[in-house]
Backbone as CSV, one residue per row, in Angstrom:
resi,resn,N_x,N_y,N_z,CA_x,CA_y,CA_z,C_x,C_y,C_z
1,MET,-16.103,-13.584,11.483,-16.856,-12.586,10.718,-16.105,-11.261,10.655
2,ALA,-15.509,-10.875,11.786,-14.744,-9.623,11.798,-13.503,-9.743,10.929
3,THR,-12.873,-10.928,10.958,-11.688,-11.138,10.118,-12.041,-11.068,8.643
4,HIS,-13.192,-11.622,8.274,-13.632,-11.566,6.878,-13.874,-10.119,6.442
5,ALA,-14.459,-9.309,7.317,-14.677,-7.898,6.985,-13.350,-7.155,6.824
6,LEU,-12.366,-7.475,7.680,-11.044,-6.850,7.550,-10.368,-7.257,6.250
7,GLU,-10.557,-8.509,5.836,-9.981,-8.960,4.571,-10.563,-8.173,3.393
8,ILE,-11.882,-8.002,3.406,-12.519,-7.245,2.314,-12.055,-5.788,2.322
9,ALA,-11.965,-5.192,3.513,-11.506,-3.802,3.604,-10.058,-3.665,3.130
10,GLY,-9.198,-4.589,3.547,-7.804,-4.539,3.110,-7.658,-4.743,1.616
11,LEU,-8.461,-5.674,1.047,-8.400,-5.895,-0.394,-8.902,-4.671,-1.161
12,PHE,-9.957,-4.030,-0.648,-10.472,-2.828,-1.302,-9.442,-1.704,-1.277
13,LEU,-8.824,-1.483,-0.105,-7.807,-0.432,-0.016,-6.598,-0.759,-0.879
14,GLY,-6.224,-2.039,-0.922,-5.107,-2.424,-1.781,-5.411,-2.202,-3.253
15,GLY,-6.657,-2.509,-3.680,-7.031,-2.255,-5.075,-7.042,-0.776,-5.409
16,VAL,-7.568,0.034,-4.482,-7.549,1.487,-4.701,-6.114,2.007,-4.773
17,GLY,-5.257,1.482,-3.892,-3.855,1.894,-3.920,-3.147,1.496,-5.199
18,MET,-3.466,0.302,-5.715,-2.858,-0.142,-6.968,-3.280,0.768,-8.125
19,VAL,-4.580,1.071,-8.220,-5.062,1.959,-9.285,-4.457,3.353,-9.132
20,GLY,-4.377,3.839,-7.888,-3.784,5.153,-7.661,-2.317,5.211,-8.028
21,THR,-1.588,4.128,-7.758,-0.164,4.094,-8.107,0.043,4.177,-9.607
22,VAL,-0.743,3.409,-10.359,-0.631,3.456,-11.821,-1.047,4.825,-12.348
23,ALA,-2.104,5.405,-11.764,-2.577,6.715,-12.223,-1.528,7.798,-11.979
24,VAL,-0.909,7.779,-10.806,0.120,8.775,-10.503,1.315,8.613,-11.440
25,THR,1.627,7.371,-11.801,2.777,7.122,-12.673,2.575,7.721,-14.059
26,VAL,1.366,7.630,-14.589,1.132,8.090,-15.968,0.633,9.527,-16.038
27,MET,0.226,10.128,-14.928,-0.295,11.500,-14.974,0.809,12.510,-15.289
28,PRO,0.517,13.520,-16.116,1.533,14.538,-16.408,1.549,15.697,-15.416
29,GLN,0.617,15.721,-14.458,0.514,16.877,-13.559,1.379,16.709,-12.313
30,TRP,2.665,16.444,-12.504,3.577,16.438,-11.364,4.025,17.860,-11.045
31,ARG,4.350,18.597,-12.083,4.720,20.013,-11.939,3.811,20.825,-12.832
32,VAL,3.224,21.867,-12.293,2.333,22.736,-13.076,2.865,24.156,-13.018
33,SER,2.477,24.954,-14.012,2.978,26.321,-14.109,2.470,27.163,-12.947
34,ALA,3.323,28.046,-12.476,3.000,28.929,-11.355,2.674,30.317,-11.879
35,PHE,1.569,30.897,-11.435,1.142,32.227,-11.857,1.532,33.222,-10.768
36,ILE,2.744,33.749,-10.886,3.247,34.706,-9.896,3.840,35.913,-10.614
37,GLU,3.790,37.045,-9.933,4.341,38.299,-10.432,3.810,38.603,-11.829
38,ASN,4.707,38.792,-12.788,4.284,39.147,-14.140,4.007,37.927,-15.014
39,ASN,4.179,36.732,-14.449,3.984,35.511,-15.233,2.524,35.064,-15.143
40,ILE,1.615,35.914,-15.574,0.189,35.621,-15.528,-0.266,35.312,-16.949
41,VAL,-0.217,34.045,-17.276,-0.647,33.604,-18.595,-1.857,32.701,-18.379
42,VAL,-3.012,33.313,-18.414,-4.223,32.566,-18.062,-4.678,31.643,-19.171
43,PHE,-4.146,31.794,-20.378,-4.584,30.978,-21.500,-3.721,29.737,-21.688
44,GLU,-2.660,29.599,-20.940,-1.781,28.444,-21.100,-1.410,27.858,-19.739
45,ASN,-1.488,26.547,-19.649,-1.037,25.827,-18.472,0.019,24.823,-18.896
46,PHE,1.126,24.814,-18.180,2.226,23.907,-18.478,2.251,22.794,-17.430
47,TRP,2.282,21.567,-17.914,2.350,20.402,-17.046,3.612,19.622,-17.359
48,GLU,4.242,19.113,-16.324,5.429,18.266,-16.484,5.216,16.989,-15.689
49,GLY,5.358,15.862,-16.365,5.194,14.568,-15.727,6.427,13.705,-15.861
50,LEU,6.257,12.426,-15.579,7.382,11.492,-15.657,7.661,11.033,-17.080
51,TRP,6.671,11.130,-17.958,6.818,10.604,-19.310,6.652,11.675,-20.381
52,MET,5.988,12.770,-20.065,5.699,13.787,-21.077,5.472,15.135,-20.400
53,ASN,5.511,16.181,-21.197,5.079,17.511,-20.768,3.966,17.972,-21.685
54,CYS,3.025,18.718,-21.116,1.828,19.113,-21.856,1.612,20.614,-21.728
55,VAL,0.977,21.172,-22.753,0.576,22.568,-22.766,-0.908,22.606,-23.069
56,ARG,-1.655,23.185,-22.140,-3.108,23.285,-22.305,-3.461,24.742,-22.544
57,GLN,-4.167,24.989,-23.625,-4.482,26.353,-24.031,-5.973,26.621,-23.882
58,ALA,-6.296,27.575,-23.029,-7.660,28.079,-22.843,-8.650,26.970,-22.489
59,ASN,-8.170,25.954,-21.800,-9.021,24.846,-21.365,-9.741,24.139,-22.516
60,ILE,-9.201,24.273,-23.710,-9.837,23.662,-24.878,-8.887,22.692,-25.566
61,ARG,-7.711,23.165,-25.850,-6.765,22.389,-26.633,-5.567,22.035,-25.777
62,MET,-5.121,20.789,-25.886,-3.969,20.344,-25.111,-3.015,19.582,-26.017
63,GLN,-1.762,19.923,-25.942,-0.715,19.256,-26.713,0.302,18.666,-25.747
64,CYS,0.653,17.414,-25.975,1.611,16.716,-25.123,2.754,16.182,-25.976
65,LYS,3.925,16.158,-25.388,5.102,15.655,-26.073,5.864,14.739,-25.129
66,ILE,6.141,13.542,-25.615,6.905,12.577,-24.821,8.374,12.981,-24.819
67,TYR,9.016,12.800,-23.697,10.429,13.167,-23.591,11.263,12.332,-24.555
68,ASP,12.188,13.011,-25.227,13.042,12.328,-26.194,14.035,11.385,-25.522
69,SER,14.465,11.735,-24.333,15.462,10.925,-23.644,15.230,11.018,-22.141
70,LEU,15.657,9.991,-21.429,15.558,10.007,-19.976,16.441,11.089,-19.380
71,LEU,17.528,11.418,-20.073,18.443,12.444,-19.576,17.851,13.845,-19.665
72,ALA,16.739,13.992,-20.402,16.088,15.299,-20.468,15.364,15.638,-19.176
73,LEU,15.148,14.654,-18.326,14.468,14.885,-17.058,15.451,15.355,-16.001
74,SER,14.927,16.032,-15.008,15.736,16.403,-13.843,16.020,15.152,-13.007
75,PRO,17.040,15.176,-12.150,17.379,13.969,-11.371,16.234,13.457,-10.502
76,ASP,15.441,14.358,-9.943,14.338,13.896,-9.100,13.268,13.177,-9.912
77,LEU,12.976,13.673,-11.125,12.002,12.999,-11.972,12.543,11.698,-12.533
78,GLN,13.845,11.619,-12.790,14.440,10.354,-13.228,14.279,9.276,-12.159
79,ALA,14.588,9.628,-10.905,14.434,8.669,-9.821,12.963,8.345,-9.589
80,ALA,12.100,9.346,-9.741,10.669,9.118,-9.542,10.109,8.157,-10.576
81,ARG,10.590,8.248,-11.805,10.095,7.332,-12.839,10.428,5.885,-12.490
82,GLY,11.661,5.629,-12.092,12.043,4.267,-11.741,11.307,3.745,-10.517
83,LEU,11.189,4.580,-9.492,10.519,4.140,-8.268,9.028,3.921,-8.492
84,MET,8.385,4.756,-9.270,6.955,4.590,-9.508,6.673,3.362,-10.376
85,CYS,7.548,3.059,-11.310,7.384,1.825,-12.091,7.516,0.597,-11.195
86,ALA,8.504,0.635,-10.293,8.666,-0.474,-9.350,7.462,-0.574,-8.420
87,ALA,6.934,0.564,-7.987,5.767,0.550,-7.102,4.539,-0.002,-7.814
88,SER,4.378,0.279,-9.090,3.230,-0.245,-9.835,3.286,-1.765,-9.915
89,VAL,4.477,-2.303,-10.185,4.626,-3.762,-10.250,4.396,-4.387,-8.876
90,MET,4.954,-3.788,-7.839,4.799,-4.324,-6.485,3.344,-4.286,-6.023
91,SER,2.643,-3.218,-6.330,1.234,-3.141,-5.924,0.390,-4.196,-6.631
92,PHE,0.689,-4.474,-7.899,-0.045,-5.514,-8.618,0.241,-6.893,-8.021
93,LEU,1.498,-7.186,-7.726,1.840,-8.465,-7.113,1.190,-8.614,-5.743
94,ALA,1.204,-7.554,-4.944,0.594,-7.615,-3.617,-0.908,-7.825,-3.713
95,PHE,-1.557,-7.187,-4.681,-3.000,-7.348,-4.837,-3.345,-8.777,-5.243
96,MET,-2.575,-9.358,-6.160,-2.843,-10.727,-6.575,-2.598,-11.706,-5.434
97,MET,-1.564,-11.477,-4.637,-1.318,-12.337,-3.478,-2.435,-12.202,-2.451
98,ALA,-2.961,-10.993,-2.278,-4.068,-10.798,-1.343,-5.315,-11.536,-1.809
99,VAL,-5.554,-11.549,-3.120,-6.698,-12.300,-3.645,-6.528,-13.785,-3.378
100,LEU,-5.316,-14.313,-3.551,-5.066,-15.734,-3.291,-5.178,-16.075,-1.818
101,GLY,-4.920,-15.113,-0.949,-4.968,-15.377,0.481,-6.334,-15.190,1.111
102,MET,-7.324,-14.767,0.345,-8.676,-14.596,0.884,-9.282,-15.954,1.240
103,LYS,-10.126,-15.967,2.265,-10.772,-17.211,2.689,-11.724,-17.755,1.642
104,CYS,-12.307,-16.878,0.848,-13.243,-17.324,-0.181,-12.555,-17.877,-1.416
105,THR,-11.233,-17.758,-1.505,-10.489,-18.275,-2.647,-10.192,-19.751,-2.431
106,ARG,-10.497,-20.578,-3.429,-10.345,-22.026,-3.305,-9.116,-22.582,-4.007
107,CYS,-8.495,-21.794,-4.867,-7.368,-22.328,-5.641,-6.135,-22.568,-4.787
108,THR,-6.050,-21.944,-3.619,-4.916,-22.167,-2.716,-5.221,-23.179,-1.622
109,GLY,-6.372,-23.859,-1.716,-6.711,-24.867,-0.722,-7.488,-24.277,0.447
110,ASP,-7.682,-25.124,1.450,-8.446,-24.723,2.631,-7.583,-24.561,3.877
111,ASN,-6.273,-24.567,3.712,-5.381,-24.408,4.860,-5.345,-22.940,5.274
112,GLU,-5.954,-22.637,6.411,-6.032,-21.249,6.863,-4.664,-20.693,7.253
113,LYS,-3.783,-21.560,7.728,-2.460,-21.087,8.119,-1.663,-20.608,6.909
114,VAL,-1.756,-21.350,5.820,-1.056,-20.954,4.594,-1.636,-19.649,4.058
115,LYS,-2.963,-19.526,4.077,-3.592,-18.298,3.595,-3.240,-17.106,4.473
116,ALA,-3.108,-17.345,5.778,-2.730,-16.252,6.668,-1.324,-15.746,6.348
117,HIS,-0.400,-16.660,6.050,0.959,-16.231,5.685,0.970,-15.516,4.334
118,ILE,0.097,-15.942,3.403,0.004,-15.244,2.113,-0.494,-13.819,2.316
119,LEU,-1.507,-13.639,3.172,-2.012,-12.299,3.455,-0.961,-11.442,4.159
120,LEU,-0.182,-12.069,5.048,0.883,-11.318,5.718,1.915,-10.819,4.715
121,THR,2.292,-11.695,3.781,3.256,-11.282,2.744,2.688,-10.155,1.884
122,ALA,1.407,-10.281,1.512,0.771,-9.216,0.726,0.720,-7.908,1.503
123,GLY,0.430,-7.983,2.804,0.400,-6.767,3.614,1.754,-6.088,3.709
124,ILE,2.800,-6.892,3.879,4.152,-6.314,3.949,4.520,-5.643,2.629
125,ILE,4.170,-6.294,1.506,4.477,-5.706,0.198,3.682,-4.422,-0.015
126,PHE,2.435,-4.394,0.455,1.639,-3.168,0.345,2.274,-2.023,1.138
127,ILE,2.746,-2.319,2.333,3.387,-1.282,3.150,4.665,-0.775,2.486
128,ILE,5.470,-1.699,1.968,6.703,-1.301,1.276,6.370,-0.468,0.038
129,THR,5.324,-0.879,-0.687,4.907,-0.117,-1.871,4.479,1.296,-1.499
130,GLY,3.755,1.426,-0.384,3.374,2.764,0.065,4.580,3.639,0.365
131,MET,5.604,3.060,0.973,6.822,3.825,1.242,7.552,4.177,-0.057
132,VAL,7.535,3.246,-1.008,8.181,3.517,-2.297,7.460,4.636,-3.037
133,VAL,6.135,4.689,-2.955,5.380,5.791,-3.581,5.642,7.101,-2.853
134,LEU,5.758,7.045,-1.541,5.931,8.270,-0.749,7.273,8.947,-1.022
135,ILE,8.309,8.164,-1.296,9.649,8.729,-1.479,9.726,9.644,-2.705
136,PRO,9.376,9.189,-3.933,9.502,10.105,-5.083,8.541,11.284,-5.036
137,VAL,7.319,11.049,-4.512,6.361,12.149,-4.445,6.871,13.255,-3.522
138,SER,7.375,12.874,-2.363,7.904,13.872,-1.430,9.183,14.511,-1.960
139,TRP,9.993,13.745,-2.661,11.238,14.269,-3.219,10.947,15.351,-4.266
140,VAL,10.036,15.057,-5.189,9.685,16.036,-6.221,9.031,17.264,-5.594
141,ALA,8.164,17.058,-4.602,7.521,18.194,-3.935,8.548,19.074,-3.229
142,ASN,9.538,18.460,-2.618,10.594,19.241,-1.958,11.397,20.058,-2.964
143,ALA,11.692,19.460,-4.131,12.428,20.198,-5.164,11.607,21.365,-5.707
144,ILE,10.299,21.163,-5.876,9.443,22.239,-6.379,9.387,23.391,-5.379
145,ILE,9.213,23.074,-4.111,9.140,24.127,-3.091,10.474,24.849,-2.947
146,ARG,11.577,24.109,-3.033,12.897,24.732,-2.924,13.152,25.699,-4.070
147,ASP,12.805,25.294,-5.304,12.997,26.183,-6.448,12.023,27.360,-6.437
148,PHE,10.846,27.148,-5.862,9.851,28.216,-5.838,10.314,29.376,-4.963
149,TYR,10.955,29.060,-3.846,11.422,30.113,-2.947,12.882,30.491,-3.191
150,ASN,13.479,29.954,-4.239,14.858,30.308,-4.564,14.864,31.567,-5.432
151,PRO,15.455,32.664,-4.970,15.421,33.902,-5.775,16.280,33.821,-7.029
152,ILE,17.194,32.867,-7.087,18.055,32.754,-8.263,17.301,32.164,-9.451
153,VAL,16.346,31.293,-9.185,15.592,30.645,-10.266,14.691,31.664,-10.947
154,ASN,14.679,31.615,-12.276,13.845,32.518,-13.050,12.361,32.279,-12.743
155,VAL,11.577,33.350,-12.776,10.155,33.253,-12.447,9.429,32.338,-13.427
156,ALA,9.807,32.393,-14.697,9.138,31.562,-15.705,9.421,30.080,-15.517
157,GLN,10.492,29.712,-14.798,10.845,28.315,-14.571,10.314,27.764,-13.253
158,LYS,9.668,28.590,-12.463,9.139,28.109,-11.193,7.835,27.350,-11.421
159,ARG,7.651,26.311,-10.639,6.485,25.461,-10.765,5.799,25.299,-9.414
160,GLU,4.565,24.799,-9.470,3.793,24.517,-8.269,3.495,23.020,-8.192
161,LEU,2.992,22.606,-7.034,2.656,21.200,-6.828,1.455,20.829,-7.685
162,GLY,1.606,19.738,-8.448,0.516,19.286,-9.304,-0.414,18.307,-8.609
163,GLU,-1.495,17.983,-9.304,-2.487,17.071,-8.730,-1.924,15.679,-8.500
164,ALA,-0.963,15.264,-9.306,-0.400,13.924,-9.156,0.294,13.751,-7.811
165,LEU,0.879,14.810,-7.280,1.563,14.707,-5.992,0.571,14.496,-4.857
166,TYR,-0.548,15.207,-4.902,-1.558,15.026,-3.857,-2.186,13.632,-3.930
167,ILE,-2.432,13.167,-5.148,-2.949,11.808,-5.303,-1.909,10.788,-4.840
168,GLY,-0.632,11.088,-5.075,0.424,10.186,-4.636,0.493,10.061,-3.123
169,TRP,0.359,11.168,-2.413,0.356,11.101,-0.949,-0.844,10.303,-0.435
170,THR,-2.003,10.529,-1.043,-3.191,9.776,-0.644,-3.033,8.291,-0.946
171,THR,-2.455,7.987,-2.101,-2.247,6.587,-2.477,-1.286,5.888,-1.525
172,ALA,-0.227,6.575,-1.139,0.721,5.980,-0.198,0.061,5.668,1.140
173,LEU,-0.784,6.586,1.610,-1.496,6.347,2.867,-2.456,5.172,2.753
174,VAL,-3.175,5.079,1.629,-4.120,3.976,1.436,-3.382,2.642,1.385
175,LEU,-2.246,2.590,0.710,-1.471,1.352,0.624,-0.963,0.919,1.998
176,ILE,-0.481,1.858,2.779,0.044,1.517,4.105,-1.075,1.032,5.017
177,VAL,-2.234,1.686,4.966,-3.361,1.259,5.800,-3.851,-0.125,5.372
178,GLY,-3.946,-0.361,4.061,-4.359,-1.678,3.581,-3.389,-2.776,3.994
179,GLY,-2.093,-2.507,3.893,-1.115,-3.483,4.341,-1.164,-3.724,5.835
180,ALA,-1.414,-2.674,6.609,-1.533,-2.829,8.067,-2.739,-3.683,8.436
181,LEU,-3.831,-3.571,7.684,-5.001,-4.407,7.949,-4.687,-5.879,7.742
182,PHE,-3.963,-6.210,6.682,-3.587,-7.607,6.443,-2.654,-8.122,7.542
183,CYS,-1.760,-7.289,8.016,-0.887,-7.700,9.120,-1.684,-7.908,10.402
184,CYS,-2.692,-7.072,10.637,-3.554,-7.253,11.813,-4.352,-8.546,11.721
185,ILE,-4.789,-8.907,10.514,-5.508,-10.168,10.325,-4.622,-11.345,10.695
186,PHE,-3.358,-11.306,10.293,-2.435,-12.386,10.624,-2.234,-12.476,12.135
187,CYS,-2.071,-11.334,12.795,-1.888,-11.347,14.252,-3.122,-11.882,14.966
188,CYS,-4.305,-11.517,14.490,-5.539,-12.019,15.104,-5.670,-13.529,14.923
189,ASN,-5.315,-14.029,13.746,-5.382,-15.474,13.518,-4.388,-16.223,14.389
190,GLU,-3.197,-15.652,14.567,-2.198,-16.307,15.409,-2.650,-16.343,16.864
191,LYS,-3.245,-15.259,17.343,-3.715,-15.228,18.732,-4.858,-16.205,18.953
192,SER,-5.783,-16.278,17.993,-6.915,-17.185,18.140,-6.474,-18.641,18.087
193,SER,-5.507,-18.957,17.221,-5.027,-20.336,17.146,-4.254,-20.735,18.395
194,SER,-3.433,-19.835,18.928,-2.702,-20.152,20.159,-3.653,-20.287,21.343
195,TYR,-4.698,-19.490,21.387,-5.694,-19.598,22.455,-6.478,-20.902,22.333
196,ARG,-6.750,-21.318,21.097,-7.494,-22.546,20.880,-6.703,-23.771,21.325
197,TYR,-5.371,-23.765,21.101,-4.563,-24.920,21.451,-4.109,-24.899,22.907
198,SER,-4.145,-23.756,23.548,-3.675,-23.676,24.927,-4.741,-24.099,25.925
199,ILE,-6.042,-23.888,25.643,-7.131,-24.219,26.555,-7.766,-25.524,26.112
200,PRO,-7.745,-26.590,26.942,-8.371,-27.849,26.563,-9.883,-27.730,26.613
201,SER,-10.528,-28.546,25.862,-11.980,-28.501,25.805,-12.594,-29.129,27.044
202,HIS,-13.900,-28.889,27.288,-14.607,-29.403,28.452,-14.737,-30.917,28.380
203,ARG,-14.913,-31.441,27.180,-15.044,-32.876,27.016,-13.727,-33.581,27.338
204,THR,-12.600,-32.948,26.958,-11.301,-33.552,27.239,-11.012,-33.580,28.723
205,THR,-11.356,-32.518,29.440,-11.113,-32.495,30.888,-11.964,-33.514,31.610
206,GLN,-13.233,-33.713,31.216,-14.070,-34.711,31.849,-13.547,-36.112,31.603
207,ARG,-13.082,-36.365,30.371,-12.561,-37.673,30.048,-11.323,-37.983,30.862
208,SER,-10.425,-37.020,31.002,-9.213,-37.245,31.782,-9.540,-37.429,33.257
209,TYR,-10.579,-36.739,33.745,-10.974,-36.885,35.143,-11.514,-38.292,35.406
210,HIS,-12.343,-38.805,34.509,-12.891,-40.151,34.690,-11.807,-41.205,34.565
211,MET,-10.853,-40.999,33.706,-9.753,-41.952,33.572,-8.927,-42.011,34.840
212,GLU,-8.676,-40.857,35.429,-7.925,-40.849,36.679,-8.716,-41.493,37.802
213,LYS,-10.041,-41.348,37.759,-10.876,-41.911,38.809,-10.983,-43.418,38.678
214,LYS,-11.002,-43.903,37.438,-11.134,-45.342,37.230,-9.842,-46.074,37.532
215,SER,-8.716,-45.527,37.167,-7.439,-46.209,37.359,-6.859,-45.802,38.704
216,PRO,-6.749,-46.714,39.642,-6.183,-46.370,40.947,-4.688,-46.132,40.844
217,SER,-4.207,-45.436,41.787,-2.792,-45.097,41.777,-1.963,-46.280,42.255
218,VAL,-0.682,-46.229,42.126,0.233,-47.291,42.528,0.248,-47.421,44.044
219,TYR,0.091,-46.313,44.729,0.125,-46.326,46.189,-1.077,-47.067,46.754
220,SER,-2.283,-46.816,46.105,-3.476,-47.498,46.589,-3.416,-48.984,46.313
221,ARG,-2.815,-49.395,45.205,-2.679,-50.819,44.902,-1.776,-51.498,45.920
222,SER,-0.737,-50.839,46.340,0.172,-51.435,47.310,-0.496,-51.630,48.653
223,GLN,-1.457,-50.763,48.970,-2.172,-50.897,50.230,-3.093,-52.129,50.195
224,TYR,-3.734,-52.394,49.047,-4.594,-53.550,48.944,-3.804,-54.827,49.034
225,VAL,-2.568,-54.830,48.535,-1.735,-56.023,48.620,-1.283,-56.248,50.052
């Protein structure tokens, strides 16, 4: 019963992580305009994402433009685009494998050992996906903070951390926790199976005792002869 609850919790966290990974990939709020010094433009907000940049005016009208070329992006955003696309695919594969490894799933048969290995593989992929999401999010955040405190960079070009970065950190944590739950399920199943095979049952011990009692030993037979 506890293992079944862990499976549901891990699948839920994995699904949330998958949705969060896709959302972070398509969100334009990776870099947002910074309102510092004389750069106080309250009617316009500038957003920069992996696929487009947007300008929002007075919280009413928003215009977005897709990047003409991949080379128009900074190196950190170029790497982030590739890593986030890979993370989206990996999270989807891990989620589907986790569904196949659930005890309530019948299409993979009733072999619990096979399902346990499927869940272990899904958990490992979830953990790797969380690390893949964490790398570009932290990389872009480091570049934003470095440019923000760099006096050489123009004030109008400085940016702040966008909502996508905070969601990315949360998504990475959820993916890692979900993958760890699946790995814990595999360890619990392995311990229970080894304990089950190491301790003989009460019926088996009684049967072996009666067999030894019924069949006399070779030494006792030699004495009767």
